[in-house]
mmCIF file of C-alpha atoms and ligand atoms in Angstrom:
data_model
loop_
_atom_site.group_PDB
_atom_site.id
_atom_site.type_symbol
_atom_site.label_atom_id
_atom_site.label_comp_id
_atom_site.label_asym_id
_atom_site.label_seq_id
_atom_site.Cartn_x
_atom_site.Cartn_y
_atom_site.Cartn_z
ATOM 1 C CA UNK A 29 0.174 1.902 27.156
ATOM 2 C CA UNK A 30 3.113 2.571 24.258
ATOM 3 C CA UNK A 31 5.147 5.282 24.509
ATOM 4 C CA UNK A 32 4.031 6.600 21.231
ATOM 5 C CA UNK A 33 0.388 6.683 22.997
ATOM 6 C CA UNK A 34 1.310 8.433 26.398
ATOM 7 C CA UNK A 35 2.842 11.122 24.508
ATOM 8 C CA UNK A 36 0.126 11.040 22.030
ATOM 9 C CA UNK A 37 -2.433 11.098 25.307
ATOM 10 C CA UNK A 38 0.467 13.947 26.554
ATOM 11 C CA UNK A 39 -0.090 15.671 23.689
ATOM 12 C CA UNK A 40 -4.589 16.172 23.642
ATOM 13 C CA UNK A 41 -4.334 16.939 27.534
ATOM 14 C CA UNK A 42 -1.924 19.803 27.394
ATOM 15 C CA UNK A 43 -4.319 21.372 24.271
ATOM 16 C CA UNK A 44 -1.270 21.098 22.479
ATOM 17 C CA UNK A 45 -2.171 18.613 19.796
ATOM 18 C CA UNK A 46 -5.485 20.807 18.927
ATOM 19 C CA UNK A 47 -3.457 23.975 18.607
ATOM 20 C CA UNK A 48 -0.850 22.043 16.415
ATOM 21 C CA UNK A 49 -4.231 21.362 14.363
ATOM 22 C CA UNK A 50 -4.653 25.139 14.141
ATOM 23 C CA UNK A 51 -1.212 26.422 13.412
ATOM 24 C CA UNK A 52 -0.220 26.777 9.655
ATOM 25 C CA UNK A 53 0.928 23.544 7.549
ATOM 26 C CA UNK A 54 4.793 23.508 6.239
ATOM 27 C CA UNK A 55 4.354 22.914 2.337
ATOM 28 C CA UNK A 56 4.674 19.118 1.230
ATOM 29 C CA UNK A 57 2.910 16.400 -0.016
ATOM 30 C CA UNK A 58 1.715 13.885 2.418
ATOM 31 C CA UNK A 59 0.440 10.314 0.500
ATOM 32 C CA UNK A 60 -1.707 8.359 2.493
ATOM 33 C CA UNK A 61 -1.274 4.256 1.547
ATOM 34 C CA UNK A 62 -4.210 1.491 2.336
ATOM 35 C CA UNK A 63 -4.272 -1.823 0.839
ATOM 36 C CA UNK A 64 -7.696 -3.226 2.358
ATOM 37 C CA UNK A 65 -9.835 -1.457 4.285
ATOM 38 C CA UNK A 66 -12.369 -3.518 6.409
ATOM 39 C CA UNK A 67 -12.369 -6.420 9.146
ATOM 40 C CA UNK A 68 -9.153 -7.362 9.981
ATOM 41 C CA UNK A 69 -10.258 -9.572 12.229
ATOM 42 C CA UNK A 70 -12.504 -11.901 9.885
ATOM 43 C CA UNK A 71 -9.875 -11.970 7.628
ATOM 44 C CA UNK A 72 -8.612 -15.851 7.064
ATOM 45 C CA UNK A 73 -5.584 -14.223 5.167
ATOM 46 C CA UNK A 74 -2.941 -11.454 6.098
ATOM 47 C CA UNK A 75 -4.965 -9.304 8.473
ATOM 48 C CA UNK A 76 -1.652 -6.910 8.461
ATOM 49 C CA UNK A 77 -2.663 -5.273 4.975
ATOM 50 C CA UNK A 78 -5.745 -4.150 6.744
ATOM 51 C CA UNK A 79 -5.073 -0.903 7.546
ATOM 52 C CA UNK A 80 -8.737 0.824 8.672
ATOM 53 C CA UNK A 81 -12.307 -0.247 8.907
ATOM 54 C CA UNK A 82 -14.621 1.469 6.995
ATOM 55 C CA UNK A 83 -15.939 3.467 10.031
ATOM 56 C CA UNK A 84 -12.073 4.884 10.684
ATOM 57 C CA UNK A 85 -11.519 5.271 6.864
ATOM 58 C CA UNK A 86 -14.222 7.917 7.223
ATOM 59 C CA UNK A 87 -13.394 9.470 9.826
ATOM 60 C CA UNK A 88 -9.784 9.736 8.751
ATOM 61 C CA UNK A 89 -10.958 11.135 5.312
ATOM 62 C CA UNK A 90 -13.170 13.727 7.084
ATOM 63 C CA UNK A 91 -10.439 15.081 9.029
ATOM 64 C CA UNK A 92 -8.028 15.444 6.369
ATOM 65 C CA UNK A 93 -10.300 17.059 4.497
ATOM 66 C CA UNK A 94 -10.997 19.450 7.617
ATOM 67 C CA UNK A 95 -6.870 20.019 8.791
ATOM 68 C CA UNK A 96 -5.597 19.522 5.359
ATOM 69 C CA UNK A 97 -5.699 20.095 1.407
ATOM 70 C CA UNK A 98 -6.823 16.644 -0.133
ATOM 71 C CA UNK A 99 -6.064 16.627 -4.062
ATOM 72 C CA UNK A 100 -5.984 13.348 -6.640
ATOM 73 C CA UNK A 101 -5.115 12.701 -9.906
ATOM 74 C CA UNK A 102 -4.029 15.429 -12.693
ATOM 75 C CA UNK A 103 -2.496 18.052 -9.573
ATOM 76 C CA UNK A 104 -0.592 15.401 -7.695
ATOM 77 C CA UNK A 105 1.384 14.699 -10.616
ATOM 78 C CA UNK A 106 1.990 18.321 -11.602
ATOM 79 C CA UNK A 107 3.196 18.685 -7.905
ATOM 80 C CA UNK A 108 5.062 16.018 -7.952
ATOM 81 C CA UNK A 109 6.626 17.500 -11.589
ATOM 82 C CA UNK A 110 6.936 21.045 -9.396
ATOM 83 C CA UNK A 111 4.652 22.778 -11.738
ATOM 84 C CA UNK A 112 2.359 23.533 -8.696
ATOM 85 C CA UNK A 113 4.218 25.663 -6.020
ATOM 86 C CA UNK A 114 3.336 24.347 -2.978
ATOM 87 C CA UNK A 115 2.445 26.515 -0.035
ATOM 88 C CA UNK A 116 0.707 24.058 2.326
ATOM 89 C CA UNK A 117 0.440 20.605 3.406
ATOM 90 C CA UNK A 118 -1.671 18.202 0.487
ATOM 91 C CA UNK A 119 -2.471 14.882 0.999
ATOM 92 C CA UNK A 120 -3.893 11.991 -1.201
ATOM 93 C CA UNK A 121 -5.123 8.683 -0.721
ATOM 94 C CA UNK A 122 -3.601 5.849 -2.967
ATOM 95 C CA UNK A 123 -4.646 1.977 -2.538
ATOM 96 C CA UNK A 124 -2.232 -0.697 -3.798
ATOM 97 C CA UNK A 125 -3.325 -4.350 -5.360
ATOM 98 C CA UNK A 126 -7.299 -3.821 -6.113
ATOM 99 C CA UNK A 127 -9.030 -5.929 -3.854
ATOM 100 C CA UNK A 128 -13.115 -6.262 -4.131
ATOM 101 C CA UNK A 129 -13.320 -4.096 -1.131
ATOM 102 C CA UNK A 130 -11.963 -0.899 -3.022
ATOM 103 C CA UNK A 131 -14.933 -0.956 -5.458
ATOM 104 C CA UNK A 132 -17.313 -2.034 -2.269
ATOM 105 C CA UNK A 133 -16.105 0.139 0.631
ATOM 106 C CA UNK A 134 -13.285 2.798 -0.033
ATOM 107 C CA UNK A 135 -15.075 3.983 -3.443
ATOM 108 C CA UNK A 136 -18.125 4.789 -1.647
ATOM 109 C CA UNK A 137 -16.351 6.912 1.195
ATOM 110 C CA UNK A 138 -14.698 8.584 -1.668
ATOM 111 C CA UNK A 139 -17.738 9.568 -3.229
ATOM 112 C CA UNK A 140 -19.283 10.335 -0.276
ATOM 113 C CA UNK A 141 -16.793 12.423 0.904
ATOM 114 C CA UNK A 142 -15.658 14.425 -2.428
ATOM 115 C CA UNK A 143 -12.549 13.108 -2.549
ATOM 116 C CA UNK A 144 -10.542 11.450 -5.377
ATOM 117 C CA UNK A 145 -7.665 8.019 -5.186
ATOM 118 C CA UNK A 146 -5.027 6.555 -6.921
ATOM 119 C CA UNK A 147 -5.843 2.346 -7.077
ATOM 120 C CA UNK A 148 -2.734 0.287 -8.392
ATOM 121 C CA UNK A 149 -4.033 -2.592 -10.174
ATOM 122 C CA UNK A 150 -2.291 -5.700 -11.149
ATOM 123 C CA UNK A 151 -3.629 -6.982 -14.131
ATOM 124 C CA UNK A 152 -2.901 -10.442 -13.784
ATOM 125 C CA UNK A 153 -5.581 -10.644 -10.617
ATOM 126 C CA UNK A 154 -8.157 -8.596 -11.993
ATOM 127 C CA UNK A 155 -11.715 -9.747 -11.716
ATOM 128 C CA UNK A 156 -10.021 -12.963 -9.955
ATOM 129 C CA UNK A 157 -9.998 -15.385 -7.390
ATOM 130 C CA UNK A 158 -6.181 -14.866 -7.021
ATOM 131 C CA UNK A 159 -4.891 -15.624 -3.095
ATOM 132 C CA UNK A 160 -1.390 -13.850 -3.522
ATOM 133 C CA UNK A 161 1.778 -14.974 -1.757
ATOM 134 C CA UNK A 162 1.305 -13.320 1.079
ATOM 135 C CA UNK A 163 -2.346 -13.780 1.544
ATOM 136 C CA UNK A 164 -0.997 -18.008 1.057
ATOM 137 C CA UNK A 165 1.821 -17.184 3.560
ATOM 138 C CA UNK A 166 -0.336 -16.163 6.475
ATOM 139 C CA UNK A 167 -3.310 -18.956 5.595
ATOM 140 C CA UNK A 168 -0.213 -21.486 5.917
ATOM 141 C CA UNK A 169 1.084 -20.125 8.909
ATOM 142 C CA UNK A 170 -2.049 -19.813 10.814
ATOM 143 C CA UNK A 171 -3.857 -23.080 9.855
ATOM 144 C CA UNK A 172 -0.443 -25.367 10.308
ATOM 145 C CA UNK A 173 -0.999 -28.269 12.246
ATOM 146 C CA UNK A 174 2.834 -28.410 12.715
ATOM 147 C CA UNK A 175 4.788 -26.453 15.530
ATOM 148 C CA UNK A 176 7.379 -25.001 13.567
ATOM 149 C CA UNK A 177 8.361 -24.777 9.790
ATOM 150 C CA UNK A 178 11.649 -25.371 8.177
ATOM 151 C CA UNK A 179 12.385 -22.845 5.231
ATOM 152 C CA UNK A 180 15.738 -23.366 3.324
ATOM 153 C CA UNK A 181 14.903 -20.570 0.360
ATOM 154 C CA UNK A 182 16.323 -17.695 0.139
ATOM 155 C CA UNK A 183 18.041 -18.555 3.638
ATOM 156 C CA UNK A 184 17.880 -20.937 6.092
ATOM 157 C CA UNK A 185 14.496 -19.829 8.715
ATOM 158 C CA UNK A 186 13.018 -22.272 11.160
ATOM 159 C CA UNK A 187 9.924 -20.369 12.348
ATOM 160 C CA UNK A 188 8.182 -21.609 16.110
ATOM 161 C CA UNK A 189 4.914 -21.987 15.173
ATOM 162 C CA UNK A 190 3.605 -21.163 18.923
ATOM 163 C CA UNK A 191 0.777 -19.110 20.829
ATOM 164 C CA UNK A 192 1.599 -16.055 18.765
ATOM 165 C CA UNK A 193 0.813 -17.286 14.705
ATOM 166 C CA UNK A 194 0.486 -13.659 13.864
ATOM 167 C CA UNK A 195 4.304 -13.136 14.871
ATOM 168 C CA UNK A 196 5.001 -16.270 12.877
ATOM 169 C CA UNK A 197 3.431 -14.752 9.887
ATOM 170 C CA UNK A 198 5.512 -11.750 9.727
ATOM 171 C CA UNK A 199 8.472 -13.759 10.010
ATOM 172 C CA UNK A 200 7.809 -15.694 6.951
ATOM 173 C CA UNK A 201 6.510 -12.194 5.135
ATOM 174 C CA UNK A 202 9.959 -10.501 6.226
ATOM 175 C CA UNK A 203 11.731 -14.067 5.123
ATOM 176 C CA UNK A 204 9.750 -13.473 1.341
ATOM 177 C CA UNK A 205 10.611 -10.243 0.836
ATOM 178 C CA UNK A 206 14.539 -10.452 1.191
ATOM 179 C CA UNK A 207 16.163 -9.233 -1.959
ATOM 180 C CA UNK A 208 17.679 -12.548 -2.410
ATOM 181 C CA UNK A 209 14.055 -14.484 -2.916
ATOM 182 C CA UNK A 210 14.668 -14.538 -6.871
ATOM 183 C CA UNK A 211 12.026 -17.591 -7.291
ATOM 184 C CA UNK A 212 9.043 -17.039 -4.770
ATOM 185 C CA UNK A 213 7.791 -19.915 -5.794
ATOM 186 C CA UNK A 214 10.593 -22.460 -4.632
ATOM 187 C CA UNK A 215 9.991 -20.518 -1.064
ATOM 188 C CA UNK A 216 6.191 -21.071 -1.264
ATOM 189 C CA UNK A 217 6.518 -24.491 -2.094
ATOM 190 C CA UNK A 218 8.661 -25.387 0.808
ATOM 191 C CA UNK A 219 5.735 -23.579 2.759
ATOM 192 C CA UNK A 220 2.988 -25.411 1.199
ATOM 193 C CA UNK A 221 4.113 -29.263 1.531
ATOM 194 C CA UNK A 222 5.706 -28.070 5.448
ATOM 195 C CA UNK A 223 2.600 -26.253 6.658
ATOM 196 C CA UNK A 224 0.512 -29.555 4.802
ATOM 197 C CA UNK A 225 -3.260 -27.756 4.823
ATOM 198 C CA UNK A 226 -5.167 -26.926 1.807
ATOM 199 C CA UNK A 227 -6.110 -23.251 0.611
ATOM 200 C CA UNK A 228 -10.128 -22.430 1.371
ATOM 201 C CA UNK A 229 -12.119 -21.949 -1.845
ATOM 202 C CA UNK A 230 -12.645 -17.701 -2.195
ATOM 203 C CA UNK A 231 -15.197 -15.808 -4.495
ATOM 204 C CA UNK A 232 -13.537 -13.302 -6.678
ATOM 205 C CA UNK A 233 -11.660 -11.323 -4.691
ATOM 206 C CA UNK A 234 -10.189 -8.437 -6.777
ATOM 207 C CA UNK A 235 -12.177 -5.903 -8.957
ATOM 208 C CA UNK A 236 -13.127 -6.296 -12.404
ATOM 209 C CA UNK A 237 -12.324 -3.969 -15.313
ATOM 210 C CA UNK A 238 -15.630 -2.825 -15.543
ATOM 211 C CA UNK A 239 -15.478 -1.767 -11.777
ATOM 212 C CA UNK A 240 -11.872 0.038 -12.485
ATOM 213 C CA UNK A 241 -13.570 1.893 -15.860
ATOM 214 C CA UNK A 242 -16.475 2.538 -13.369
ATOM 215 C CA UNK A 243 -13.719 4.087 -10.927
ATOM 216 C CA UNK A 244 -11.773 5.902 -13.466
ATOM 217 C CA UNK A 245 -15.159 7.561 -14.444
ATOM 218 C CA UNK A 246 -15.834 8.934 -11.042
ATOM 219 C CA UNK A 247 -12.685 10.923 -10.963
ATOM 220 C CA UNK A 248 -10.070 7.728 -9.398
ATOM 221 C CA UNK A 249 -7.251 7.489 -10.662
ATOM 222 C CA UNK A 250 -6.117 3.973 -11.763
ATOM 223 C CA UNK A 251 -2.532 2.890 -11.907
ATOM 224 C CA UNK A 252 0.227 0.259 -12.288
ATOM 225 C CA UNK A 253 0.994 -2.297 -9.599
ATOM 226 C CA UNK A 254 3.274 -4.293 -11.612
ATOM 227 C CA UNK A 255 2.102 -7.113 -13.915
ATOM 228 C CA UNK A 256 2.416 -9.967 -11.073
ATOM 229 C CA UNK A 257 3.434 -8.064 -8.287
ATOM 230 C CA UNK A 258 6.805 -9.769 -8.105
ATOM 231 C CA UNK A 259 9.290 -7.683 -5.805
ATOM 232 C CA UNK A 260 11.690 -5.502 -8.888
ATOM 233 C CA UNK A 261 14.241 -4.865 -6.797
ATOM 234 C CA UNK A 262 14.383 -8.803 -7.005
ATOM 235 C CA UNK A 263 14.323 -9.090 -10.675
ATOM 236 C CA UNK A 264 16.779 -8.426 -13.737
ATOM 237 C CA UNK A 265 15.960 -5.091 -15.454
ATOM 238 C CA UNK A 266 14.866 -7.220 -18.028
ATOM 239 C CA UNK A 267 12.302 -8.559 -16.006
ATOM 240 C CA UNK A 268 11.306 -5.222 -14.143
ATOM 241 C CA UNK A 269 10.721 -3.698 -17.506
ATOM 242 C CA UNK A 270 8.081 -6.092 -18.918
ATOM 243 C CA UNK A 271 6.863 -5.860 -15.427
ATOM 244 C CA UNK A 272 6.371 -2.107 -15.660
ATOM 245 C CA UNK A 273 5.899 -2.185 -19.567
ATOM 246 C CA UNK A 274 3.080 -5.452 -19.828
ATOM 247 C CA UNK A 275 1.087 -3.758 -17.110
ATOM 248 C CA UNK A 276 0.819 -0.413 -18.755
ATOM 249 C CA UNK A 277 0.341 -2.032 -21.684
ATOM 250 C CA UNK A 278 -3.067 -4.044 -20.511
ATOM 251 C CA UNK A 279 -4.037 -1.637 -18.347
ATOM 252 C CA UNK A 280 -4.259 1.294 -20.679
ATOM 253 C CA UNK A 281 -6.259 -1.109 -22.857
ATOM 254 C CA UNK A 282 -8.759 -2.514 -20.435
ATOM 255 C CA UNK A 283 -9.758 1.184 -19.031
ATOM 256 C CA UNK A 284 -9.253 3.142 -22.729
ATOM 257 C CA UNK A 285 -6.846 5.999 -20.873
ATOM 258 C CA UNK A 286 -3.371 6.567 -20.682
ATOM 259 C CA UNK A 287 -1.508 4.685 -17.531
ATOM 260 C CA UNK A 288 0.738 7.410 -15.995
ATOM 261 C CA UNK A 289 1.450 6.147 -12.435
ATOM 262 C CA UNK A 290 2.839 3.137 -10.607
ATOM 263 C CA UNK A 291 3.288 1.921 -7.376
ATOM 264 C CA UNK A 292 6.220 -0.596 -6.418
ATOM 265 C CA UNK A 293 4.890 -3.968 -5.136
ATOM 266 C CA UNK A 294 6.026 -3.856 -1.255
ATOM 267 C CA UNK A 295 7.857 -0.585 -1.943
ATOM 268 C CA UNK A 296 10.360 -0.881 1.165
ATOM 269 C CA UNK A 297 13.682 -0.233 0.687
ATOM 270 C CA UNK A 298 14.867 -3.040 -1.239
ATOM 271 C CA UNK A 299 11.916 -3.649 -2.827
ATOM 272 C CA UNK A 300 12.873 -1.833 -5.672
ATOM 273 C CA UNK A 301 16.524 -0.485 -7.130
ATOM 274 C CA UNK A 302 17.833 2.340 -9.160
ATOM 275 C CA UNK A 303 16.628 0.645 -12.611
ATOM 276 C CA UNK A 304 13.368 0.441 -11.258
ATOM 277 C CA UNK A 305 13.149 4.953 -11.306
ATOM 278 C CA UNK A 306 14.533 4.352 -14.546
ATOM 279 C CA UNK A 307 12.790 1.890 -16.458
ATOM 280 C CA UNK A 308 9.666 3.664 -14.753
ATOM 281 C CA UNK A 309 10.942 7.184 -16.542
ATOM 282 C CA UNK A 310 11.515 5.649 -19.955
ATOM 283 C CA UNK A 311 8.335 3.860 -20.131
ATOM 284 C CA UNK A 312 6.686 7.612 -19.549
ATOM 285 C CA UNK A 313 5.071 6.942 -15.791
ATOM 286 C CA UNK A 314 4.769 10.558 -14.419
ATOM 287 C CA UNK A 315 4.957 9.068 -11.071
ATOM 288 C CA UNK A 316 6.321 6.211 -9.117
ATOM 289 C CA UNK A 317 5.799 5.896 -5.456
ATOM 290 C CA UNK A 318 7.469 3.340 -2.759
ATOM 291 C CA UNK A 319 6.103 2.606 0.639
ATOM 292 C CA UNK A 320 8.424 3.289 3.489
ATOM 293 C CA UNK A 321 7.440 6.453 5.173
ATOM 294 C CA UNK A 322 7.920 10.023 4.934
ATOM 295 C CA UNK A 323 6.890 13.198 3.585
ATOM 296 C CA UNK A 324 7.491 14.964 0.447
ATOM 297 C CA UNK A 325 8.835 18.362 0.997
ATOM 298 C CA UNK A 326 9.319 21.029 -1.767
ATOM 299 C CA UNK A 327 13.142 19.938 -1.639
ATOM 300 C CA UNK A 328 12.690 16.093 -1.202
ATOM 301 C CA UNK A 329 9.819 15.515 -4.088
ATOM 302 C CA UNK A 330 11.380 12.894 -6.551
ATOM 303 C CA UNK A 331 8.767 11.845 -9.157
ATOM 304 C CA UNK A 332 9.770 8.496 -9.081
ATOM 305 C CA UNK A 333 10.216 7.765 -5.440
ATOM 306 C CA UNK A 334 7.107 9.371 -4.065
ATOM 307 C CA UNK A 335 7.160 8.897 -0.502
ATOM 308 C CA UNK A 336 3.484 7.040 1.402
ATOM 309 C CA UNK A 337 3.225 6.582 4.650
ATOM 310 C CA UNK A 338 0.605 4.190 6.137
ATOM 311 C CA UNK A 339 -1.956 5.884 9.002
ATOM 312 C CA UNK A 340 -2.064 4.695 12.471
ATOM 313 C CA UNK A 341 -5.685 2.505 13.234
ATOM 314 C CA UNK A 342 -5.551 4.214 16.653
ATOM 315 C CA UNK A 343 -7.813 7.585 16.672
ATOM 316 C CA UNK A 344 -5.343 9.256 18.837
ATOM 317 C CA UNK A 345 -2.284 8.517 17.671
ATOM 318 C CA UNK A 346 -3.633 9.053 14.240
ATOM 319 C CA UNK A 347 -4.696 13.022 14.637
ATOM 320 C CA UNK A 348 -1.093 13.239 16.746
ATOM 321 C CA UNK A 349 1.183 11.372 13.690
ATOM 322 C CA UNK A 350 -0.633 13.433 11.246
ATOM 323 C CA UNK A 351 -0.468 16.960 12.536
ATOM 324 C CA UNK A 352 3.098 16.296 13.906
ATOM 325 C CA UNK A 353 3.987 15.302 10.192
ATOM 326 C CA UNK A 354 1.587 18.317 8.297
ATOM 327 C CA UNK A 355 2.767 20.950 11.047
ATOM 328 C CA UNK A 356 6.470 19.840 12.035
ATOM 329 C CA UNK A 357 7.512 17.849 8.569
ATOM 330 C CA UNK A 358 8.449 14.994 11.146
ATOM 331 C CA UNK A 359 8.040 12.304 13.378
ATOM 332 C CA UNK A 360 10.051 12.264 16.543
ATOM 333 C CA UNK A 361 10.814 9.127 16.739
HETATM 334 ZN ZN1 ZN B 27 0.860 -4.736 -3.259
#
């Protein structure tokens, strides 16, 4: 057992963590991030974007809804803008890329549950077939026939290609996302002639327009994920801002409403760079949000750096990360 679990296990058998879940929240705005939710496990691509099954999605709705204020849409941005004075914790659900599975599964628990999301779309793999670079990276990786791979873009990586494939893949993820990969390509086709195995045919495997006008209608929210998902902080700010401005642009078409939020593909540090909050500003996004952790407190709440934080697939550790960030503003480790 982890650490983080004994003291998460510490935590329910003291009574402690249920009278955390009864004390007052501090004020902030907690954003919840998922990219699939489903079957990791039957997954022939990155299983590490899965970050629930449906079942847990549930049950982690319902108990936000029950230990916390869950809001969407119009009042996160006016929160974000500080037009709403916050006096509690709020959280809201956001869902980068627009896989199938947000029209199929996390639409439904939604509904069901009387909640509202943000989905980040990226126009060029609507309604497609798309297998993105890092769905490519970890079919490569796991399917090899070889027993290790030579990458000389951005850097020099040999990668052992031994029991352990999934720890391969995240190598090769981590390798893609350095700020110095300016061509992903050149890096993904070193990876395709190494690894020497063809990609599976795939149905469509990210939702249609008419599925994202269906969302929008039901009270979602739907947003920019960049034109191509390329990394920005990667990119010129030329680049970034047809990026940022081309995906507005189609989107707001496609659904017939304004576009007013985006999130950063990746959105670690890195990922994105001070013209990114810019450009983002300029092209009048209300919001902006990256992806490394945290939560946004009344004195920490930058519009264009929203803060997400991904939730733990463990039941335990879930209710203990979550009340120990709504009740104490922090993780302790
Ligand atoms: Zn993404």
């Amino acid at each position: 057992m982890s650490k983080r679990s004994l003291a998460a296990e510490a935590l329910r058998r003291t009574g402690a963590l249920s009278l955390l879940e009864h004390m007052r929240s501090k004020p902030g705005l907690l954003i919840v991030t998922h990219h699939r939710v489903g079957n990791a496990a039957a997954s022939r691509f990155d299983r590490a974007i899965f970050s629930a099954s449906a079942d847990a999605f549930d049950r982690q709705v319902k108990y936000f809804k029950r230990h916390l204020s869950v809001i969407g849409g119009e009042e996160l941005e006016a929160i974000a803008a500080g037009r709403q004075k916050l006096t509690r914790m709020h959280v809201a659900f956001t869902f980068d890329d627009g896989y199938v599975n947000d029209y199929r599964t996390t639409f439904d628990i939604l509904k069901a549950n009387d909640c509202t999301g943000s989905f980040f779309l990226v126009p060029e793999y609507v309604g497609t077939a798309t297998v993105p670079w890092w769905d490519e990276i970890a079919y490569l990786v796991r399917n090899t026939a070889r027993t290790s791979l030579s990458l000389t873009y951005p850097a020099p990586l040999t990668v052992t290609i031994g029991t352990d494939r999934e720890a391969a893949i995240v190598a090769v993820l981590r390798h893609y996302k350095l700020p110095s990969n300016h061509d992903g390509n050149i890096l993904l086709e070193q990876l395709r002639e190494q690894a020497g195995c063809e990609l599976p045919h795939v149905g469509r495997r990210f939702i249609t327009w008419e599925e994202a006008r269906e969302m929008r209608a039901a009270g979602m929210t739907i947003g920019s994920h960049t034109q191509t998902h390329r990394l920005l902080g990667q990119l010129t700010p030329e680049e970034q801002h047809w990026e940022l401005a081309e995906s507005k642009r189609v989107i707001e078409e496609n659904i017939g409403a304004p576009v007013t939020s985006v999130a950063y593909p990746v959105g670690i540090r890195g990922a994105f760079d001070e013209h990114t909050e810019r450009i983002t500003r300029e092209l009048g996004y209300n919001v902006g949000f990256s992806f490394y952790g945290g939560v946004n407190t009344p004195e920490h709440m930058q519009p264009t750096n929203l803060l997400r934080i991904s939730t733990n697939p463990d039941w335990l550790l879930f209710r203990a990360e979550t009340v120990l960030l709504s009740r104490l503003g922090s993780l302790p480790y």
